[in-house]
CSV table of C-alpha atoms and ligand atoms in Angstrom, one decimal:
chain,number,residue,atom,x,y,z
A,1,MET,CA,77.1,127.0,94.7
A,2,PRO,CA,77.4,123.2,94.6
A,3,THR,CA,75.3,121.3,97.2
A,4,ALA,CA,76.7,120.4,100.6
A,5,ILE,CA,77.7,116.8,101.5
A,6,SER,CA,77.9,115.0,104.8
A,7,THR,CA,80.0,111.8,104.8
A,8,ASP,CA,81.6,109.5,107.4
A,9,VAL,CA,85.1,109.9,106.1
A,10,LEU,CA,86.5,112.5,103.8
A,11,ILE,CA,89.9,111.6,102.2
A,12,VAL,CA,92.1,114.1,100.2
A,13,GLY,CA,94.6,112.5,97.8
A,14,ALA,CA,93.9,109.5,95.6
A,15,GLY,CA,97.2,107.7,95.3
A,16,VAL,CA,97.4,104.2,96.5
A,17,ALA,CA,97.0,105.2,100.1
A,18,GLY,CA,93.8,107.1,99.6
A,19,LEU,CA,92.3,104.6,97.1
A,20,TRP,CA,93.1,101.6,99.2
A,21,LEU,CA,91.7,103.2,102.4
A,22,ASN,CA,88.6,104.4,100.5
A,23,ALA,CA,87.9,100.8,99.2
A,24,ARG,CA,88.4,99.3,102.7
A,25,LEU,CA,86.2,101.9,104.4
A,26,ARG,CA,83.4,101.4,101.8
A,27,ARG,CA,83.6,97.6,102.3
A,28,GLN,CA,83.0,98.1,106.0
A,29,GLY,CA,80.0,100.2,105.4
A,30,TYR,CA,81.4,103.7,105.8
A,31,SER,CA,80.4,106.4,103.4
A,32,THR,CA,83.4,108.2,101.9
A,33,VAL,CA,84.4,111.0,99.6
A,34,LEU,CA,87.8,110.9,98.1
A,35,VAL,CA,89.1,114.2,96.6
A,36,GLU,CA,91.8,114.2,93.9
A,37,ARG,CA,93.1,117.4,92.3
A,38,ALA,CA,94.9,115.8,89.3
A,39,SER,CA,94.6,112.1,88.2
A,40,LEU,CA,94.1,108.9,90.2
A,41,GLY,CA,97.5,107.6,91.3
A,42,GLY,CA,99.2,109.9,88.8
A,43,GLU,CA,102.0,111.0,91.2
A,44,GLN,CA,104.2,108.7,93.1
A,45,THR,CA,102.0,105.6,92.8
A,46,ILE,CA,102.0,105.2,89.0
A,47,LYS,CA,105.7,106.2,89.0
A,48,SER,CA,106.6,103.4,91.4
A,49,GLN,CA,108.2,100.1,90.4
A,50,GLY,CA,105.3,98.1,91.7
A,51,ILE,CA,107.4,95.9,94.0
A,52,ILE,CA,105.4,94.5,97.0
A,53,HIS,CA,108.4,94.3,99.3
A,54,GLY,CA,108.5,91.9,102.2
A,55,GLY,CA,111.5,93.9,103.5
A,56,THR,CA,114.3,91.6,102.4
A,57,LYS,CA,116.1,94.5,100.7
A,58,TYR,CA,116.2,96.5,103.9
A,59,ALA,CA,117.8,93.6,105.8
A,60,LEU,CA,120.9,94.4,103.6
A,61,HIS,CA,121.7,97.4,105.8
A,62,GLY,CA,120.2,96.0,109.0
A,63,ALA,CA,117.1,98.2,109.0
A,64,LEU,CA,114.7,95.2,109.1
A,65,THR,CA,114.7,94.1,112.7
A,66,GLY,CA,112.3,91.2,112.5
A,67,ALA,CA,108.8,89.9,112.0
A,68,SER,CA,107.4,92.8,114.0
A,69,GLU,CA,107.7,95.1,111.0
A,70,ALA,CA,104.4,95.4,109.1
A,71,ILE,CA,106.2,95.1,105.8
A,72,ALA,CA,107.0,91.4,106.3
A,73,ASP,CA,103.3,90.6,106.0
A,74,MET,CA,102.6,92.7,102.9
A,75,PRO,CA,103.3,90.2,100.1
A,76,ARG,CA,100.8,87.8,101.7
A,77,ARG,CA,98.1,90.4,102.1
A,78,TRP,CA,98.4,91.7,98.5
A,79,ARG,CA,98.5,88.1,97.1
A,80,GLU,CA,95.3,87.2,98.9
A,81,ALA,CA,93.6,90.4,97.6
A,82,ILE,CA,94.8,89.6,94.0
A,83,GLU,CA,93.5,86.0,94.3
A,84,GLY,CA,90.1,87.3,95.5
A,85,ASN,CA,90.2,86.2,99.1
A,86,GLY,CA,91.7,89.2,100.9
A,87,GLU,CA,90.6,92.4,102.4
A,88,LEU,CA,89.8,93.9,99.0
A,89,ASP,CA,88.8,92.3,95.7
A,90,LEU,CA,91.9,92.9,93.5
A,91,THR,CA,91.2,90.1,91.0
A,92,ARG,CA,91.4,92.7,88.2
A,93,THR,CA,94.9,93.7,89.2
A,94,ARG,CA,97.6,92.1,87.0
A,95,LEU,CA,100.5,90.3,88.7
A,96,LEU,CA,103.6,91.0,86.6
A,97,SER,CA,105.9,88.7,88.6
A,98,ASP,CA,105.3,86.1,91.3
A,99,ALA,CA,108.8,86.9,92.6
A,100,HIS,CA,111.4,89.6,92.8
A,101,TYR,CA,115.0,88.6,92.5
A,102,LEU,CA,118.3,89.5,94.1
A,103,TRP,CA,121.2,89.3,91.7
A,104,SER,CA,124.8,89.4,92.5
A,105,PRO,CA,126.9,89.9,89.3
A,106,GLY,CA,130.1,88.5,90.7
A,107,THR,CA,131.0,86.3,93.7
A,108,LEU,CA,129.3,87.2,96.9
A,109,ALA,CA,131.1,89.8,99.0
A,110,GLY,CA,131.7,89.1,102.7
A,111,ASN,CA,128.9,91.2,104.0
A,112,LEU,CA,126.4,89.5,101.7
A,113,THR,CA,127.4,86.0,103.0
A,114,SER,CA,126.3,87.1,106.5
A,115,PHE,CA,123.3,88.8,105.0
A,116,PHE,CA,122.1,85.5,103.5
A,117,ALA,CA,122.8,83.7,106.8
A,118,SER,CA,120.9,86.3,108.8
A,119,LYS,CA,117.7,85.6,110.6
A,120,ALA,CA,115.7,88.2,108.7
A,121,VAL,CA,116.5,86.5,105.4
A,122,ARG,CA,116.5,82.8,106.2
A,123,GLY,CA,113.5,81.0,104.7
A,124,ARG,CA,112.6,83.9,102.4
A,125,VAL,CA,115.4,83.6,99.9
A,126,ASP,CA,116.2,80.6,97.5
A,127,GLN,CA,119.0,80.5,95.0
A,128,VAL,CA,117.8,79.8,91.4
A,129,LYS,CA,119.7,78.5,88.4
A,130,GLY,CA,119.3,77.6,84.7
A,131,GLU,CA,115.8,77.7,83.4
A,132,GLN,CA,114.5,79.1,86.7
A,133,LEU,CA,116.5,82.3,86.1
A,134,PRO,CA,114.5,85.4,85.0
A,135,PRO,CA,114.3,85.4,81.2
A,136,ALA,CA,116.7,88.4,80.7
A,137,LEU,CA,119.4,86.5,82.7
A,138,GLN,CA,119.1,83.3,80.7
A,139,ASP,CA,122.3,83.7,78.6
A,140,ARG,CA,125.4,81.5,78.4
A,141,ALA,CA,127.5,84.5,79.3
A,142,PHE,CA,125.7,85.1,82.6
A,143,LYS,CA,127.9,84.3,85.6
A,144,GLY,CA,126.3,85.8,88.7
A,145,LYS,CA,124.2,84.4,91.4
A,146,VAL,CA,120.5,84.9,91.6
A,147,TYR,CA,118.2,84.5,94.6
A,148,ARG,CA,114.4,84.4,94.5
A,149,LEU,CA,112.6,86.6,97.1
A,150,ALA,CA,109.0,85.9,98.2
A,151,GLU,CA,107.9,89.4,97.0
A,152,LEU,CA,105.5,90.3,94.1
A,153,VAL,CA,105.6,92.8,91.4
A,154,ILE,CA,102.2,94.2,90.3
A,155,ASP,CA,101.0,96.2,87.3
A,156,VAL,CA,100.2,99.6,88.9
A,157,PRO,CA,97.9,100.9,86.1
A,158,SER,CA,95.6,97.8,86.5
A,159,LEU,CA,95.7,98.3,90.3
A,160,LEU,CA,94.5,101.9,89.9
A,161,ALA,CA,91.7,100.9,87.5
A,162,ASN,CA,90.7,98.2,90.0
A,163,LEU,CA,90.7,100.5,93.0
A,164,ALA,CA,88.8,103.2,91.0
A,165,GLU,CA,86.1,100.6,90.3
A,166,LEU,CA,85.9,99.8,94.0
A,167,ALA,CA,85.5,103.5,94.8
A,168,GLY,CA,82.1,103.5,93.1
A,169,ASP,CA,80.6,107.1,93.2
A,170,SER,CA,82.9,108.3,96.0
A,171,LEU,CA,85.5,110.0,93.8
A,172,LEU,CA,85.5,113.8,93.5
A,173,ALA,CA,87.7,115.9,91.2
A,174,GLY,CA,88.6,119.0,93.2
A,175,GLU,CA,91.5,121.5,93.3
A,176,GLN,CA,90.8,124.1,95.9
A,177,VAL,CA,90.7,122.7,99.5
A,178,GLU,CA,89.9,125.0,102.4
A,179,PRO,CA,89.1,124.3,106.1
A,180,LEU,CA,85.4,124.2,107.2
A,181,ARG,CA,85.2,125.1,110.9
A,182,GLU,CA,82.6,125.5,113.5
A,183,GLY,CA,84.1,127.7,116.2
A,184,ASP,CA,87.6,126.3,116.6
A,185,GLU,CA,86.7,122.9,115.5
A,186,LEU,CA,87.5,121.5,112.0
A,187,VAL,CA,84.3,119.8,110.9
A,188,GLY,CA,85.1,119.3,107.3
A,189,LEU,CA,86.6,120.9,104.2
A,190,ARG,CA,85.3,123.2,101.5
A,191,VAL,CA,86.3,121.7,98.1
A,192,ASP,CA,86.0,124.1,95.2
A,193,GLY,CA,83.4,125.9,97.2
A,194,ARG,CA,81.4,122.7,98.1
A,195,GLU,CA,81.0,122.1,101.9
A,196,ILE,CA,81.9,118.6,102.9
A,197,ARG,CA,81.3,117.6,106.5
A,198,ALA,CA,82.8,114.4,107.9
A,199,GLN,CA,83.3,112.5,111.1
A,200,ARG,CA,87.0,112.1,110.1
A,201,ILE,CA,89.2,113.8,107.6
A,202,VAL,CA,92.2,112.0,106.2
A,203,LEU,CA,95.0,113.7,104.3
A,204,SER,CA,96.9,111.2,102.1
A,205,ALA,CA,98.1,113.6,99.4
A,206,GLY,CA,101.7,112.5,99.2
A,207,ALA,CA,103.9,115.4,98.4
A,208,GLY,CA,100.9,117.7,98.4
A,209,THR,CA,100.2,117.1,102.1
A,210,GLU,CA,102.5,119.8,103.4
A,211,ASP,CA,100.6,122.5,101.5
A,212,LEU,CA,97.3,121.1,102.7
A,213,LEU,CA,98.5,121.3,106.3
A,214,HIS,CA,99.5,124.9,105.8
A,215,ALA,CA,96.1,125.7,104.4
A,216,LEU,CA,94.7,124.3,107.6
A,217,GLY,CA,97.1,126.4,109.6
A,218,LEU,CA,99.2,123.4,110.7
A,219,LYS,CA,102.9,122.6,110.6
A,220,GLN,CA,102.9,119.1,111.9
A,221,PRO,CA,103.5,116.3,111.0
A,222,ALA,CA,106.6,117.5,109.2
A,223,MET,CA,107.3,116.0,105.7
A,224,GLN,CA,110.4,115.4,103.7
A,225,THR,CA,110.9,114.7,100.0
A,226,ARG,CA,113.6,112.6,98.4
A,227,PRO,CA,114.4,113.2,94.8
A,228,LEU,CA,114.9,110.4,92.3
A,229,HIS,CA,116.1,110.3,88.7
A,230,MET,CA,114.7,107.1,87.2
A,231,VAL,CA,115.5,105.7,83.7
A,232,LEU,CA,113.2,104.1,81.2
A,233,ALA,CA,114.2,101.9,78.3
A,234,LYS,CA,111.9,100.5,75.7
A,235,GLY,CA,112.8,98.0,72.9
A,236,PRO,CA,111.5,95.0,71.0
A,237,ASN,CA,114.3,92.8,72.3
A,238,LEU,CA,114.0,93.4,76.0
A,239,LYS,CA,112.9,90.5,78.1
A,240,PRO,CA,111.3,90.6,81.6
A,241,LEU,CA,113.5,91.2,84.6
A,242,TYR,CA,112.5,92.0,88.1
A,243,ALA,CA,115.6,92.2,90.2
A,244,HIS,CA,117.8,94.2,92.6
A,245,CYS,CA,121.4,94.0,91.3
A,246,LEU,CA,123.7,94.1,94.3
A,247,GLY,CA,126.8,96.2,94.3
A,248,GLY,CA,129.4,96.4,97.1
A,249,GLY,CA,127.3,98.7,99.2
A,250,PRO,CA,124.2,98.4,101.3
A,251,LYS,CA,121.8,99.6,98.6
A,252,PRO,CA,121.0,97.8,95.3
A,253,ARG,CA,123.2,99.2,92.6
A,254,VAL,CA,120.3,99.1,90.3
A,255,THR,CA,116.7,97.8,90.6
A,256,ILE,CA,115.1,96.8,87.3
A,257,THR,CA,111.4,96.2,86.8
A,258,THR,CA,109.7,95.4,83.5
A,259,HIS,CA,106.3,96.8,82.4
A,260,PRO,CA,104.1,96.1,79.5
A,261,ALA,CA,103.6,99.1,77.1
A,262,ALA,CA,100.3,99.6,75.2
A,263,ASP,CA,102.0,98.6,71.9
A,264,GLY,CA,103.1,95.2,73.3
A,265,GLN,CA,106.8,96.0,73.9
A,266,TRP,CA,108.4,95.7,77.3
A,267,VAL,CA,109.7,98.7,79.2
A,268,TRP,CA,112.6,98.4,81.6
A,269,TYR,CA,112.3,100.8,84.5
A,270,LEU,CA,115.6,101.5,86.4
A,271,GLY,CA,115.8,102.6,90.0
A,272,GLY,CA,118.0,101.9,93.0
A,273,ASP,CA,121.3,103.6,93.6
A,274,ILE,CA,121.6,104.8,90.0
A,275,ALA,CA,118.5,107.0,90.5
A,276,GLU,CA,119.7,108.4,93.8
A,277,ALA,CA,122.3,111.1,94.7
A,278,ASP,CA,124.7,110.9,91.7
A,279,GLY,CA,121.8,110.1,89.4
A,280,VAL,CA,119.8,113.1,90.6
A,281,ALA,CA,122.8,115.4,90.0
A,282,ARG,CA,123.2,114.2,86.3
A,283,GLU,CA,121.4,115.9,83.4
A,284,PRO,CA,119.0,113.5,81.6
A,285,ALA,CA,121.5,112.7,78.7
A,286,ALA,CA,124.3,111.9,81.2
A,287,GLN,CA,121.9,109.8,83.3
A,288,ILE,CA,120.9,107.8,80.2
A,289,ALA,CA,124.6,107.3,79.3
A,290,ALA,CA,125.2,106.0,82.8
A,291,ALA,CA,122.3,103.6,82.5
A,292,GLN,CA,123.5,102.4,79.1
A,293,LYS,CA,127.0,101.7,80.5
A,294,GLU,CA,125.5,99.9,83.5
A,295,ILE,CA,123.4,97.6,81.3
A,296,ALA,CA,126.4,97.0,79.0
A,297,ASN,CA,128.5,96.0,82.0
A,298,LEU,CA,125.9,93.9,83.8
A,299,LEU,CA,124.1,92.4,80.8
A,300,PRO,CA,126.5,92.6,77.9
A,301,TRP,CA,124.3,90.2,75.8
A,302,VAL,CA,121.4,92.7,75.7
A,303,ASP,CA,121.2,94.3,72.2
A,304,GLN,CA,120.8,98.0,72.9
A,305,GLY,CA,120.5,98.8,69.2
A,306,GLN,CA,116.8,99.4,69.1
A,307,VAL,CA,116.3,100.6,72.6
A,308,ARG,CA,114.8,104.0,73.2
A,309,TRP,CA,115.6,105.8,76.4
A,310,ALA,CA,114.0,108.5,78.7
A,311,THR,CA,114.4,109.7,82.3
A,312,LEU,CA,111.9,110.7,84.9
A,313,ARG,CA,112.4,112.9,87.9
A,314,VAL,CA,110.1,112.3,90.8
A,315,ASP,CA,110.2,113.0,94.5
A,316,ARG,CA,109.2,110.5,97.2
A,317,ALA,CA,107.2,112.0,100.0
A,318,GLU,CA,107.6,110.7,103.5
A,319,PRO,CA,107.4,111.8,107.1
A,320,ALA,CA,110.5,113.8,108.2
A,321,GLN,CA,113.0,111.5,109.7
A,322,SER,CA,116.4,111.8,111.2
A,323,GLY,CA,119.1,109.8,109.4
A,324,LEU,CA,118.6,107.9,106.2
A,325,VAL,CA,116.9,104.7,107.5
A,326,ARG,CA,113.6,104.2,105.8
A,327,PRO,CA,110.6,103.2,107.9
A,328,ASP,CA,109.1,99.8,107.3
A,329,ASN,CA,105.7,100.8,108.6
A,330,ALA,CA,103.2,103.3,107.3
A,331,PHE,CA,103.0,106.6,109.2
A,332,LEU,CA,99.8,108.2,110.6
A,333,ALA,CA,99.4,111.2,112.9
A,334,GLU,CA,96.1,112.2,114.5
A,335,GLN,CA,94.7,115.6,115.7
A,336,GLN,CA,91.1,115.4,116.7
A,337,ARG,CA,89.1,114.7,113.5
A,338,LEU,CA,92.1,115.0,111.3
A,339,LEU,CA,94.3,112.1,110.3
A,340,VAL,CA,97.5,112.7,108.3
A,341,GLY,CA,99.9,110.2,106.9
A,342,TRP,CA,102.1,108.6,104.3
A,343,PRO,CA,102.3,104.9,103.5
A,344,THR,CA,106.0,105.4,102.7
A,345,LYS,CA,105.7,102.6,100.2
A,346,LEU,CA,103.1,101.3,97.8
A,347,ALA,CA,103.5,97.9,99.5
A,348,LEU,CA,102.4,99.5,102.8
A,349,ALA,CA,99.0,100.8,101.7
A,350,PRO,CA,97.3,98.0,103.6
A,351,ASP,CA,99.2,99.0,106.8
A,352,PHE,CA,98.2,102.7,106.3
A,353,SER,CA,94.5,101.7,106.1
A,354,ASP,CA,94.9,99.5,109.2
A,355,ARG,CA,96.1,102.5,111.1
A,356,VAL,CA,93.1,104.6,110.1
A,357,LEU,CA,90.6,101.8,110.8
A,358,ALA,CA,92.2,101.3,114.2
A,359,SER,CA,91.7,105.0,115.0
A,360,LEU,CA,88.1,104.9,113.9
A,361,GLU,CA,87.5,101.7,116.0
A,362,ARG,CA,89.2,103.2,119.1
A,363,ASP,CA,87.1,106.4,118.8
A,364,GLY,CA,83.9,104.5,118.2
A,365,VAL,CA,83.3,106.2,114.8
A,366,ARG,CA,80.5,104.1,113.1
A,367,PRO,CA,79.0,104.3,109.6
A,368,ALA,CA,76.2,106.9,109.8
A,369,ALA,CA,75.9,109.3,106.9
A,370,GLN,CA,74.4,108.3,103.5
A,371,PRO,CA,75.2,111.1,101.1
A,372,ASP,CA,73.9,111.2,97.6
A,373,LEU,CA,77.0,111.4,95.5
A,374,ALA,CA,75.6,110.9,92.0
A,375,GLY,CA,76.9,113.2,89.4
A,376,LEU,CA,80.1,114.4,91.1
A,377,PRO,CA,82.9,115.5,88.7
A,378,ARG,CA,85.3,112.4,88.6
A,379,PRO,CA,89.1,112.5,88.2
A,380,ALA,CA,90.7,110.5,85.4
A,381,LEU,CA,93.1,107.6,85.8
A,382,GLY,CA,96.8,108.4,86.0
A,383,VAL,CA,98.8,107.5,82.8
A,384,PRO,CA,102.1,105.5,83.0
A,385,ALA,CA,105.3,107.4,82.5
A,386,TRP,CA,106.4,105.2,79.6
A,387,GLU,CA,103.2,106.0,77.6
A,388,GLN,CA,103.9,109.7,78.0
A,389,LEU,CA,107.7,109.6,77.5
A,390,LEU,CA,108.2,106.7,75.1
A,391,PRO,CA,104.9,106.3,73.2
B,1,FAD,C1,110.3,106.1,91.5
B,1,FAD,C2,109.6,105.5,92.6
B,1,FAD,C3,109.6,104.1,92.7
B,1,FAD,C4,108.9,103.5,93.8
B,1,FAD,N1,108.9,102.1,93.8
B,1,FAD,C5,108.2,101.5,94.8
B,1,FAD,C6,108.1,100.1,94.8
B,1,FAD,O1,108.5,99.4,93.9
B,1,FAD,N2,107.4,99.5,95.9
B,1,FAD,C7,106.9,100.3,96.9
B,1,FAD,O2,106.3,99.7,97.8
B,1,FAD,N3,107.0,101.6,96.9
B,1,FAD,C8,107.6,102.2,95.9
B,1,FAD,N4,107.7,103.6,95.8
B,1,FAD,C9,107.0,104.4,96.9
B,1,FAD,C10,105.5,104.5,96.5
B,1,FAD,O3,105.3,104.9,95.2
B,1,FAD,C11,104.8,105.6,97.4
B,1,FAD,O4,105.2,105.4,98.8
B,1,FAD,C12,103.3,105.5,97.3
B,1,FAD,O5,102.9,105.4,96.0
B,1,FAD,C13,102.7,106.8,98.0
B,1,FAD,O6,101.3,106.7,97.8
B,1,FAD,P1,100.5,108.0,98.2
B,1,FAD,O7,99.0,107.6,97.9
B,1,FAD,O8,100.8,108.4,99.6
B,1,FAD,O9,101.0,109.2,97.3
B,1,FAD,P2,100.8,109.6,95.8
B,1,FAD,O10,100.7,108.4,94.9
B,1,FAD,O11,101.8,110.6,95.5
B,1,FAD,O12,99.3,110.2,95.8
B,1,FAD,C14,99.0,111.4,96.3
B,1,FAD,C15,97.8,112.0,95.6
B,1,FAD,O13,97.3,113.2,96.2
B,1,FAD,C16,97.0,114.1,95.2
B,1,FAD,N5,97.0,115.5,95.8
B,1,FAD,C17,98.1,116.2,96.2
B,1,FAD,N6,97.7,117.4,96.7
B,1,FAD,C18,96.4,117.4,96.6
B,1,FAD,C19,95.4,118.4,97.0
B,1,FAD,N7,95.8,119.6,97.5
B,1,FAD,N8,94.1,118.1,96.7
B,1,FAD,C20,93.7,116.9,96.2
B,1,FAD,N9,94.6,116.0,95.8
B,1,FAD,C21,95.9,116.2,96.1
B,1,FAD,C22,98.0,113.9,94.1
B,1,FAD,O14,97.6,114.5,92.9
B,1,FAD,C23,98.2,112.4,94.2
B,1,FAD,O15,97.3,111.8,93.2
B,1,FAD,C24,108.3,104.3,94.7
B,1,FAD,C25,108.3,105.6,94.6
B,1,FAD,C26,108.9,106.3,93.6
B,1,FAD,C27,108.9,107.8,93.5
């Protein structure tokens, strides 16, 4: 039987939420154990587009109500961390783009004129032209309008490596998670037979959280998943583009981000409306055909001749909500020692950790345990989808 461990905080699920929280707790002197059953960040986090939203996109459908939303502050917090003077040392995280862009392929529709005039957007959006345009839009045939948003795009694989480094010896590869109780009280978890006691237990297991709650005999907080059918394109002639392309509706028609593959080529990663309802219903071949048509319409100068294509199905995991409006804050629920939540966005990982730290502070939970964690089995880093699907 493996030896028992006592730690200050035990976290289950090493996506961006668990890894960020783990690094912040360690920096504040708490001992932690972070359990991961598969790979670090290998689920939603590495499949995300890496955009550090400030919320401008959500102002499109009126969901962003103002500066009170946590998301408005996220680009600043991430930037400071990446520059080495923030809450974490993320100087080894690669910034892919200093800005994300909004791109309107035709003339602005009426609702967008009021959008750009709205209070939520003023001061955060500048129009760019000519050489300031993203490289993929610098073509004589390009006719649309492009606005620069004060949002970042990060390279998620380098973020995960950076956060894994900050985790030191706290990472534990473990699959079987069971409750550890004293009387009626949950005092820790048994992970692959190893007893781990903790002052607080945090579940940040993304889509896996519902099953973990069931294993603990709990039904709340309720979770929902939202399926997506993303498209990947890889080719020697693709140029960087980080943009939401606006259609007539409230959601971006397509959101394109660009990622470096190990062989030096660029990969375009397509989300937005194309990856939602209609896209989810399409078979992969039809989804690729839809994406090819969209690129031919929007960017007719792009040579698709040598481009290779793939699709990726992935679910987003979030707290259950009524309606379709997405929250612009991380979510955390508390039940005695147990804290359960979803950041709801990569960008909101700092907000998720704020909520856990506020709970510890409120309850007077202080660093106490000093476990010896040397030699624990360690989970591997998640691998980007494009390296698996388009090697
Ligand atoms: C296609 C896509 C694009 C996105 N783009 C963006 C974007 O550009 N910007 C943005 O801000 N957000 C984006 N998001 C949202 C963002 O990716 C997620 O909100 C965020 O990554 C969630 O992080 P997490 O740590 O909660 O979950 P995850 O990254 O899913 O991590 C959960 C971890 O828990 C582990 N786990 C599960 N069950 C167990 C168990 N029983 N025991 C141990 N470990 C377990 C899993 O293996 C996993 O590693 C996107 C999401 C998707 C799907």
